[in-house]
Amino acid sequence: MKVTLHVVSLLAALLGILSFVFLVVAIGTDFWYIVDASKLERLDNHTERLSSHSGLWRTCRFNSTCRPLVNPFWHERANLTSSHRQLLNMHGTFVILLPLSLILMISGGMTGFVSLLAEVRFFLLVTGLVFLSGALVTLAGVSVYVAYSTAAFREVLFLLGRKRLLEALSIRYGWSLAFAWISFATEVLTGLVYLLAARIVGLRQRRDHSI
């Protein structure tokens, strides 16, 4: 089956849109990290809900209000411990990296649209590299978030001094994080498809010159 530039262009557009949409939804939702404390509620006869879900910007109680996370850029750090400062640094890192990936996708999308219409090999190569760079930024952001959430949970356990708390809690990553991983995968595929488009255009140009 011969792969045409038209088919590759449609595939690149579809993957690029999917990648952007998945990351926008992931960044804007609050289900990156889910704490199910229903067992603890039953054991201690709590009347209020203790279960929560959190995103990049805030944490929420189920069926209740949300509160913003500590601002990692404007918070006073003089009286913080080194572990708290490390958590703030990690928080500041992933809230910069993930929106930066969106910016790279927007730039790549605009460049890719023009380069596909003009069939310019150089700009197709650049677009592919932009999307692959965006994928690396997304990967870095998600990886820092995973490390941040693990370190934050260990810090909470240390402060509470309750190792048995783990037995009463069900902690898992949510669908927002899954969307971020899907966005990363589609970003990589988008970059590779643009590189394929650049190869097709290059082969076509060499064939035209040889005639």
XYZ file of C-alpha atoms in Angstrom, residues 10-208:
199
model
C -4.664 13.937 7.640
C -3.048 11.576 10.129
C -0.700 14.310 11.385
C -3.611 16.719 11.850
C -5.710 14.127 13.688
C -2.898 13.086 16.023
C -1.906 16.690 16.695
C -5.466 17.668 17.628
C -5.871 14.617 19.859
C -2.600 15.314 21.622
C -3.559 18.928 22.275
C -7.073 18.096 23.492
C -5.893 15.329 25.824
C -3.279 17.574 27.434
C -5.684 20.512 27.816
C -8.207 18.240 29.539
C -5.487 16.733 31.740
C -4.162 20.127 32.844
C -7.624 21.545 33.466
C -9.077 18.678 35.516
C -8.529 17.596 39.117
C -8.201 13.831 38.894
C -4.439 13.357 38.764
C -4.277 11.882 42.264
C -7.152 10.214 44.092
C -7.294 9.350 47.791
C -10.159 7.030 48.749
C -10.625 7.273 52.510
C -14.003 5.538 52.701
C -12.558 2.745 54.862
C -11.054 5.279 57.266
C -14.384 7.126 57.415
C -16.147 3.936 58.499
C -13.486 2.989 61.048
C -13.396 6.398 62.751
C -17.110 7.202 62.230
C -16.393 10.434 60.398
C -19.463 12.389 59.343
C -17.608 14.425 56.691
C -16.045 13.065 53.552
C -12.281 12.560 53.797
C -11.782 11.206 50.284
C -10.226 13.681 47.888
C -8.946 14.149 44.379
C -6.359 16.658 43.234
C -4.966 18.225 40.098
C -2.086 20.504 39.259
C -3.662 23.586 40.786
C -6.034 22.511 43.551
C -7.315 19.655 45.696
C -10.973 18.813 46.210
C -13.065 16.791 48.620
C -15.622 14.550 46.939
C -19.040 16.251 46.876
C -17.491 19.305 48.494
C -15.491 22.426 47.753
C -11.985 22.708 46.358
C -9.049 24.678 47.680
C -6.001 25.837 45.714
C -2.612 24.286 46.286
C 0.169 26.430 47.702
C 1.499 28.817 45.067
C 5.051 27.582 44.403
C 6.201 30.968 43.090
C 4.863 33.444 45.683
C 4.992 31.412 48.884
C 7.287 32.603 51.681
C 10.072 30.010 51.996
C 12.132 31.389 54.855
C 10.570 29.163 57.513
C 10.148 26.051 55.380
C 12.091 22.836 55.771
C 14.287 21.587 52.960
C 11.748 18.880 52.094
C 8.968 21.461 51.818
C 11.125 23.662 49.591
C 11.875 20.663 47.405
C 8.152 19.963 47.036
C 7.491 23.571 46.051
C 10.309 23.447 43.500
C 8.891 20.258 41.988
C 5.389 21.760 41.933
C 6.691 24.861 40.184
C 8.514 22.701 37.661
C 5.586 20.657 36.392
C 3.145 23.589 36.319
C 5.611 25.268 33.942
C 6.547 22.254 31.821
C 3.046 21.019 30.972
C 1.671 24.382 29.734
C 4.967 24.843 27.865
C 4.218 21.628 26.010
C 0.877 23.123 24.938
C 2.685 26.171 23.593
C 5.047 23.944 21.607
C 2.076 22.032 20.188
C 0.359 25.245 19.105
C 3.567 26.446 17.446
C 4.097 23.079 15.796
C 0.500 22.961 14.610
C 0.735 26.343 12.909
C 4.099 25.520 11.334
C 2.850 22.095 10.274
C -0.280 23.484 8.627
C 1.730 25.908 6.510
C 4.461 23.394 5.682
C 1.949 20.736 4.587
C 0.197 23.206 2.291
C 3.483 24.443 0.834
C 5.090 20.967 0.910
C 8.367 22.372 2.231
C 10.605 19.587 3.474
C 12.673 21.750 5.837
C 9.649 23.095 7.707
C 8.132 19.614 7.916
C 11.333 18.434 9.567
C 11.242 21.389 11.960
C 7.594 20.668 12.813
C 8.395 17.031 13.550
C 11.234 18.053 15.840
C 8.994 20.611 17.601
C 6.407 17.944 18.382
C 9.072 15.513 19.550
C 10.510 18.251 21.778
C 7.020 18.902 23.133
C 6.684 15.201 23.883
C 9.924 15.285 25.883
C 8.652 18.311 27.804
C 5.380 16.488 28.537
C 7.287 13.405 29.660
C 9.454 15.523 31.949
C 6.423 17.282 33.425
C 4.518 14.069 34.084
C 7.600 12.392 35.546
C 8.188 15.311 37.914
C 4.523 15.163 38.960
C 4.780 11.447 39.781
C 7.919 12.089 41.832
C 6.213 15.071 43.505
C 3.102 13.144 44.509
C 5.201 10.297 45.917
C 7.379 12.692 47.922
C 4.332 14.640 49.151
C 2.664 11.471 50.420
C 5.813 10.405 52.258
C 6.001 13.860 53.829
C 2.391 13.633 55.013
C 3.019 10.209 56.560
C 6.113 11.520 58.317
C 4.238 14.504 59.744
C 1.292 12.429 60.912
C 3.470 9.627 62.228
C 0.801 7.089 61.327
C 2.204 4.217 59.301
C -1.069 2.313 59.720
C -2.815 5.067 57.800
C -1.810 3.299 54.606
C -3.999 0.339 55.487
C -7.114 2.518 55.631
C -6.450 4.500 52.453
C -6.721 3.574 48.807
C -4.423 5.835 46.796
C -4.147 5.802 43.031
C -3.449 8.008 40.058
C -6.535 9.193 38.196
C -7.688 9.575 34.633
C -6.230 13.084 34.296
C -2.741 11.593 34.514
C -3.763 8.876 32.032
C -4.824 11.611 29.602
C -1.403 13.247 29.989
C 0.285 9.941 29.115
C -1.979 9.559 26.066
C -1.081 13.093 25.024
C 2.610 12.223 25.300
C 2.169 9.147 23.112
C 0.194 11.039 20.450
C 2.753 13.865 20.500
C 5.487 11.357 19.688
C 3.388 9.855 16.899
C 2.615 13.321 15.513
C 6.303 14.178 15.383
C 7.127 10.911 13.633
C 4.322 11.419 11.095
C 5.663 14.881 10.247
C 9.129 13.394 9.746
C 7.524 10.815 7.444
C 5.834 13.630 5.527
C 9.215 15.347 5.161
C 10.680 12.129 3.748
C 7.814 11.764 1.261
C 8.259 15.359 0.084
C 12.025 14.868 -0.173
C 11.633 11.701 -2.267
C 9.113 13.434 -4.512
C 11.431 16.403 -5.042
C 14.390 14.149 -5.900
C 12.225 12.212 -8.319
C 11.057 15.415 -10.013
